[in-house]
Amino acid sequence: MTETCSAATKLWVSAFLIIIVISILTAFAYTSSNDALKDSVRQGMKSTAAVMATQINASDLAGIRPGDETSPQYTAVVRHLRTMRSLDDNIINAYILKVNPDQTATFLVDDLMIDDPAGSARIGEVSTSPDKREIFSALSAPAASKEPYTTKYGSFISAYAPIDDATDDSTGNTYAVLAIDMSANDYNTATSKGGLILITGILSMLIALGTLFIYGMKGKNGN
Amino acid sequence: MKKTSTIALITIILLILFWGTIIPAAAEDTQDVPFIPVTQPETGLPTIEPTEIPTQLPTEVPTEMPTVQPPTTEPTEMPTVTPPTEEPTITIWTTMPPIGGGKGYIDTYCNVDGASVSFDGRYECMITQGVCTVSVSPTGFIQTITVSKAGYTTWSGQLPRMPADKEHVAVYATLNPVPTQTTVPPVLKGAIYAQSSPAGAAIYMNGALQGYSPITIPNLPPGTYSMKASLSGYTPDTQLVDVYTGQTATYYPNLQQSPPPPRSTGTVSVTSTPYAALVYADGNYQGKAPLTVTLYPGTHNFRVSLPGYNDYTTSVYVTANTNQKLNAVLNTAVFGTVSISSMPGATVWMDSNNKGAIPSSGTLTLSSITSGNHVIKITASGYNDWINTVYIQPNAVTPVSATLIPSGGQPAPVSSTGGINIVSTPSGAEILIDNLFRGYTPSTLDGIKAGQHQVLLKYTGYIDYSTTATVNAGQTTPLAVGMQAAPAPTPESAPSLALVVGGIVVILGISAASRRRS
């Protein structure tokens, strides 16, 4: 009797350990996978923003002032931005920010100004994005949002890249920051691919538990 | 007698009590009432007359003017001048009550002219030429003398004693200037010290070049600054640095050596004699001489050809970042004859030019062919193409026997050739067309059979680019490719890890169960 109880106890303990171990590993794998996907998406956005930023000539931006939304100079930059943005369906906004000394960022060019003036940021409008540190960092190197955020324009995750102040003979100084937005929904969809991991973990757990109990029952019957 | 003595004793006691009460009371009044009005010209007689008696048009000028002087600093209490009602009444107040007899003087000496002298908080006079004399009643009571002036420390001391009649009591007061406080402005700025290894990196702050490391950027308001360090041959470093008031923040960029730069190139400037010969590098047409061809370092085969002249071929070792000259002097062609034997009716192509069909005799003879290598292709419906490079000997007949092999299926259409012009970002990618290496981008590849071809571009660190390009006969198909950088390796597949661990647990479970059974 004592031996039978001991075997059952061992069986339950083993099952408990299996559940614990596989659950932890599955959760770890799920989290790691999602993090890797997020990093990959953000890295891709940063690369795209960086390449787009190289195509913007700071001299085209120098004369833009508030109220110039219909000026030929402004619309030319808007079209340029729109063309680049249209190359990737995942990018839904492309715009240029001017970073002020007090670390606030104001819109300089919004690529939707021609197509949707009411839904676009005007020149000089202060950005309400919580990505202040990222925008500030983009004065030096490409940066991306850590997590999706929401403003009056929608929910996005963004990437930012410096626009050099001179296309030729660059000194490396930054004139403005180019930003691109990806829909937060698209981002979440793209980075939530861990379902297979969860299924695999659950299956592994079931197989392990099943095997354990089958052998446990055989052992009991043998006795 | 006893009764008289008693009365005398009582009288004496009453007198003592009387004087003992009156004098202290007068002294207390002196303290409480700042100024006792002088109602008559001072005669030198002591008086304990009522304290305020207006004088009707004094006929005599007082021998002693009121000691109240216009203070330079606001006195705590101004002398009260009662405005005349019906007839002018002048009330002059003096500082001390004429208590008791006589008049003493308090001489207050001070090192600062213009200082105000106060007795027990009452303004008395101003120091002039180092002294201020105030007459007081010897029976009065003054406890504290204060001397003050703006910008100086206030002196305050006890009066040693009241002066007797016609006596001067000196008080010496020394005023010291208030020490000028060296107001140290509050430090509102900070600084950033940037030092890189190796030194000399360009330091940018908020996207603006500040200088080269090591460098201190002073006078920065507290806040966060976006710093970047850039040095040729190293990957730039960026950090956000917080600056605090009165502190020097440090910025030590982590500069890592950059990966090897893209392959460098060299150039070969080709000229020809005669002029405008066609230039081929590694089999690829480059243009007409003179021209400059850009190539990667290494050995490259050049061929310069011109109709009527023998081809000029040579190998050139291209060195990075150098320019070499190549002058191809073409000799007048030496001709030869080629005799091609093949299936009658088959079409003969030489160097992509149609030379006719094999006659019924089975042999096609082509004469006046420039000596050298020529690509001969023979095609026939239902047969596989025969292609070979044939060297045609000068002044001789070169026999060529081409046996066509039936294709076994539908006869392949006879196709002509076109070209593909491929450029890529970055340049230098390997070009493989139908899995055959054809050179590096940018390049124009000619002689490609018309139709669809699989084009594959490979470049280290980038994702292979594969596409299907359609080549039209006699045309050059442009192909511009932007290659994407290969993503960083993703973590090891989690499912496999979970399965492995799960399997291990299962095995352990089985082992434990087996052991228990045994």
XYZ file of C-alpha atoms in Angstrom, chain A residues 2-18 208-209 212-213 215-217 223, chain B residues 505 508-518:
37
model
C 2.799 2.316 0.925
C 4.580 1.524 -2.322
C 1.461 2.270 -4.369
C 0.937 5.631 -2.696
C 4.565 6.503 -3.212
C 4.330 5.724 -6.908
C 1.240 7.878 -7.304
C 2.909 10.700 -5.496
C 5.945 10.468 -7.737
C 3.681 10.432 -10.750
C 1.920 13.579 -9.674
C 5.121 15.317 -8.799
C 6.558 14.417 -12.180
C 3.475 15.690 -13.916
C 3.638 18.901 -11.946
C 7.270 19.395 -12.865
C 6.528 18.757 -16.507
C 4.790 14.277 -21.928
C 1.965 13.963 -19.444
C 4.114 9.640 -18.106
C 0.712 8.450 -17.019
C 3.899 4.264 -18.118
C 2.735 4.953 -14.620
C -0.422 2.942 -15.148
C 2.705 -4.703 -9.724
C 11.353 15.317 -19.315
C 13.318 11.100 -17.434
C 9.776 10.190 -16.516
C 9.962 6.932 -18.362
C 13.296 6.176 -16.804
C 11.946 6.882 -13.356
C 8.906 4.723 -13.969
C 11.023 1.858 -15.294
C 13.332 2.058 -12.334
C 10.424 1.974 -9.977
C 9.037 -1.118 -11.690
C 12.310 -2.892 -11.522
